[in-house]
């Protein structure tokens, strides 16, 4: 069985631990923003280990938009490469946990439509986009 390796970032690791231990009763928002967070479980493309990544909760119908913003950093978060290699994920949204398939969105009109949803859910995404020259990858995870 694959081993779960927690994030090397302390506050991220702590959020996942609290969120899961309380079955989505605590640790479900991003710090002082108070805005909701989901947990994405995925598989490392090099190690094969299980990884858990909190992301902002952006919904599109029964799907979740996964935004690889990483605070406007110049490089993609490495979970992007994991999802590209293996799109099978588990999404936790509070107490709701569901197996889903995450597909990267390449088409520009669809990216624009989704981006509007992302900024409406979490306004700082607009600043993150302005801060970086990279094209921020967007995935949509939908029930299989
Ligand atoms: N990050 C976002 O990009 N978008 C968000 O909307 C977002 C919201 C958010 C809310 C709450 C919160 O606590 C964190 C939030 N974050 C958000 C931060 C997010 O959780 C991640 O920490 C961030 O996106 C960075 O992701 P990362 O995958 O680059 O994480 C690094 C720090 C990491 O875990 N590195 C590991 C390590 O050991 O250094 C490697 C993990 C890994 O997946 N390794 C792969 C493997 O095979 O196991 C290899 C990957 C490769 O190809 O190199």
Coordinates of C-alpha atoms and ligand atoms in Angstrom, one line a residue:
X1 CA 0.0 0.0 0.0
X2 CA 1.2 3.5 -0.8
X3 CA 2.4 5.7 2.1
X4 CA 0.8 9.1 2.9
X5 CA 3.5 11.7 3.0
X6 CA 2.3 15.0 4.6
X7 CA 3.2 18.4 3.1
X8 CA 6.7 19.7 4.1
X9 CA 5.0 23.1 4.8
X10 CA 4.0 23.3 8.4
X11 CA 0.7 25.3 8.2
X12 CA -0.5 23.3 5.2
X13 CA 0.3 20.0 6.9
X14 CA -1.5 21.2 10.1
X15 CA -4.6 22.3 8.1
X16 CA -4.9 18.8 6.5
X17 CA -4.5 17.1 9.8
X18 CA -7.1 19.2 11.6
X19 CA -9.6 19.1 8.7
X20 CA -9.4 15.3 8.4
X21 CA -9.2 14.6 12.2
X22 CA -12.5 16.6 12.7
X23 CA -14.1 15.1 9.5
X24 CA -14.5 18.6 8.1
X25 CA -15.8 20.4 11.2
X26 CA -12.6 22.5 11.8
X27 CA -9.7 23.7 9.6
X28 CA -12.0 24.2 6.6
X29 CA -11.2 27.8 5.8
X30 CA -8.0 29.7 4.8
X31 CA -6.7 31.6 7.8
X32 CA -8.1 35.1 8.2
X33 CA -10.0 35.1 4.9
X34 CA -12.6 32.7 6.3
X35 CA -13.1 31.3 2.8
X36 CA -13.6 27.6 2.3
X37 CA -11.0 25.1 1.5
X38 CA -11.1 21.5 0.1
X39 CA -8.5 18.7 0.4
X40 CA -7.3 17.0 -2.8
X41 CA -5.7 13.6 -2.3
X42 CA -3.5 12.5 -5.2
X43 CA -0.5 10.4 -6.1
X44 CA 3.1 11.5 -6.4
X45 CA 4.3 11.0 -10.0
X46 CA 7.8 10.1 -9.0
X47 CA 7.4 8.5 -5.6
X48 CA 4.0 7.0 -6.0
X49 CA 3.2 8.2 -2.4
X50 CA -0.1 9.7 -1.4
X51 CA -0.2 13.5 -1.2
X52 CA -2.9 15.7 0.3
X53 CA -3.2 19.3 -0.9
X54 CA -5.6 21.9 0.5
X55 CA -6.9 24.3 -2.2
X56 CA -9.6 26.9 -2.2
X57 CA -13.2 25.6 -2.8
X58 CA -14.3 26.7 -6.3
X59 CA -17.3 24.8 -7.6
X60 CA -18.7 24.5 -11.1
X61 CA -21.9 22.4 -11.0
X62 CA -20.9 19.1 -9.5
X63 CA -17.3 19.8 -10.2
X64 CA -14.4 21.5 -8.4
X65 CA -12.0 23.9 -10.1
X66 CA -8.4 23.3 -8.9
X67 CA -6.3 26.4 -9.2
X68 CA -2.5 26.0 -9.4
X69 CA -1.9 29.6 -8.3
X70 CA 0.7 29.0 -5.6
X71 CA 0.3 32.6 -4.4
X72 CA 1.5 33.9 -7.8
X73 CA 4.9 32.1 -7.5
X74 CA 6.9 31.9 -10.8
X75 CA 6.7 28.1 -10.9
X76 CA 3.8 25.6 -10.8
X77 CA 3.1 23.8 -7.6
X78 CA 4.3 20.2 -8.1
X79 CA 0.9 18.7 -7.6
X80 CA 0.2 19.9 -11.2
X81 CA 2.6 17.2 -12.4
X82 CA 1.0 14.6 -10.2
X83 CA -2.5 15.3 -11.6
X84 CA -1.2 15.4 -15.2
X85 CA 0.3 11.9 -14.6
X86 CA -2.6 10.4 -12.7
X87 CA -6.0 12.3 -12.8
X88 CA -7.6 10.1 -10.2
X89 CA -8.1 12.1 -7.1
X90 CA -10.2 12.2 -3.9
X91 CA -11.9 15.5 -3.0
X92 CA -12.8 16.2 0.5
X93 CA -15.3 19.1 1.0
X94 CA -16.1 19.3 4.7
X95 CA -17.5 15.9 5.5
X96 CA -18.2 15.0 1.9
X97 CA -15.5 12.8 0.3
X98 CA -15.7 11.6 -3.3
X99 CA -13.5 9.9 -5.9
X100 CA -13.2 12.2 -8.9
X101 CA -11.2 12.6 -12.1
X102 CA -9.3 15.9 -12.6
X103 CA -8.9 17.1 -16.1
X104 CA -6.7 20.1 -17.1
X105 CA -8.6 22.8 -19.0
X106 CA -6.7 24.1 -22.0
X107 CA -9.4 25.8 -24.1
X108 CA -9.1 29.6 -23.6
X109 CA -12.8 30.5 -23.5
X110 CA -13.5 27.7 -21.0
X111 CA -10.5 28.9 -18.9
X112 CA -11.9 32.4 -18.9
X113 CA -15.3 31.2 -17.8
X114 CA -13.8 29.2 -15.0
X115 CA -11.4 32.0 -14.0
X116 CA -14.4 34.2 -13.3
X117 CA -15.7 31.6 -10.9
X118 CA -12.3 31.3 -9.3
X119 CA -12.0 35.1 -8.6
X120 CA -15.6 35.3 -7.4
X121 CA -14.9 32.5 -4.9
X122 CA -11.5 33.8 -3.8
X123 CA -10.7 37.4 -4.9
X124 CA -6.9 37.2 -4.2
X125 CA -6.5 34.9 -7.2
X126 CA -6.7 38.1 -9.3
X127 CA -3.6 39.4 -7.6
X128 CA -1.8 36.1 -7.9
X129 CA -2.4 36.1 -11.6
X130 CA -1.1 39.7 -12.0
X131 CA 2.0 38.7 -10.0
X132 CA 3.1 35.9 -12.3
X133 CA 3.9 35.6 -16.0
X134 CA 3.0 31.9 -16.1
X135 CA -0.3 30.6 -17.3
X136 CA -1.9 29.3 -14.1
X137 CA -3.0 25.7 -14.7
X138 CA -6.7 25.0 -14.0
X139 CA -8.2 21.5 -13.5
X140 CA -11.8 20.5 -13.1
X141 CA -12.4 17.5 -10.9
X142 CA -15.7 15.8 -11.6
X143 CA -17.3 12.7 -10.1
X144 CA -16.4 9.6 -12.2
Ligands
LIG1 N1 -2.2 26.4 -3.4 C1 -2.6 26.7 -4.7 O1 -1.8 26.6 -5.6 N2 -3.9 27.1 -4.9 C2 -4.8 27.2 -3.9 O2 -6.0 27.5 -4.2 C3 -4.3 27.0 -2.6 C4 -5.2 27.1 -1.4 C5 -4.7 26.7 -0.2 C6 -5.6 26.8 0.9 C7 -5.2 26.3 2.2 C8 -3.9 25.9 2.3 O3 -3.5 25.4 3.5 C9 -3.0 25.8 1.3 C10 -3.4 26.3 0.0 N3 -2.6 26.2 -1.1 C11 -3.0 26.5 -2.4 C12 -1.2 25.7 -1.0 C13 -1.2 24.2 -1.4 O4 -1.8 23.4 -0.5 C14 0.2 23.7 -1.7 O5 1.0 23.8 -0.6 C15 0.9 24.6 -2.8 O6 0.1 24.6 -4.0 C16 2.2 24.0 -3.2 O7 2.0 22.7 -3.7 P1 3.2 21.7 -4.0 O8 2.6 20.4 -4.5 O9 4.3 22.3 -4.8 O10 3.8 21.4 -2.5 C17 5.1 21.2 -2.2 C18 5.4 22.2 -1.0 C19 5.3 19.8 -1.7 O11 4.5 19.2 -1.2 N4 6.5 19.3 -2.1 C20 6.8 17.9 -1.7 C21 8.2 17.8 -1.2 O12 8.4 16.8 -0.5 O13 8.9 18.8 -1.4 C22 6.7 17.0 -2.9 C23 5.3 16.6 -3.2 C24 5.1 15.8 -4.4 O14 4.0 15.7 -4.8 N5 6.1 15.1 -4.9 C25 5.9 14.2 -6.1 C26 6.0 12.7 -5.8 O15 6.3 11.9 -6.7 O16 5.7 12.4 -4.6 C27 6.9 14.7 -7.2 C28 6.4 15.9 -7.8 C29 7.3 16.4 -9.0 O17 6.9 16.2 -10.2 O18 8.4 16.9 -8.7

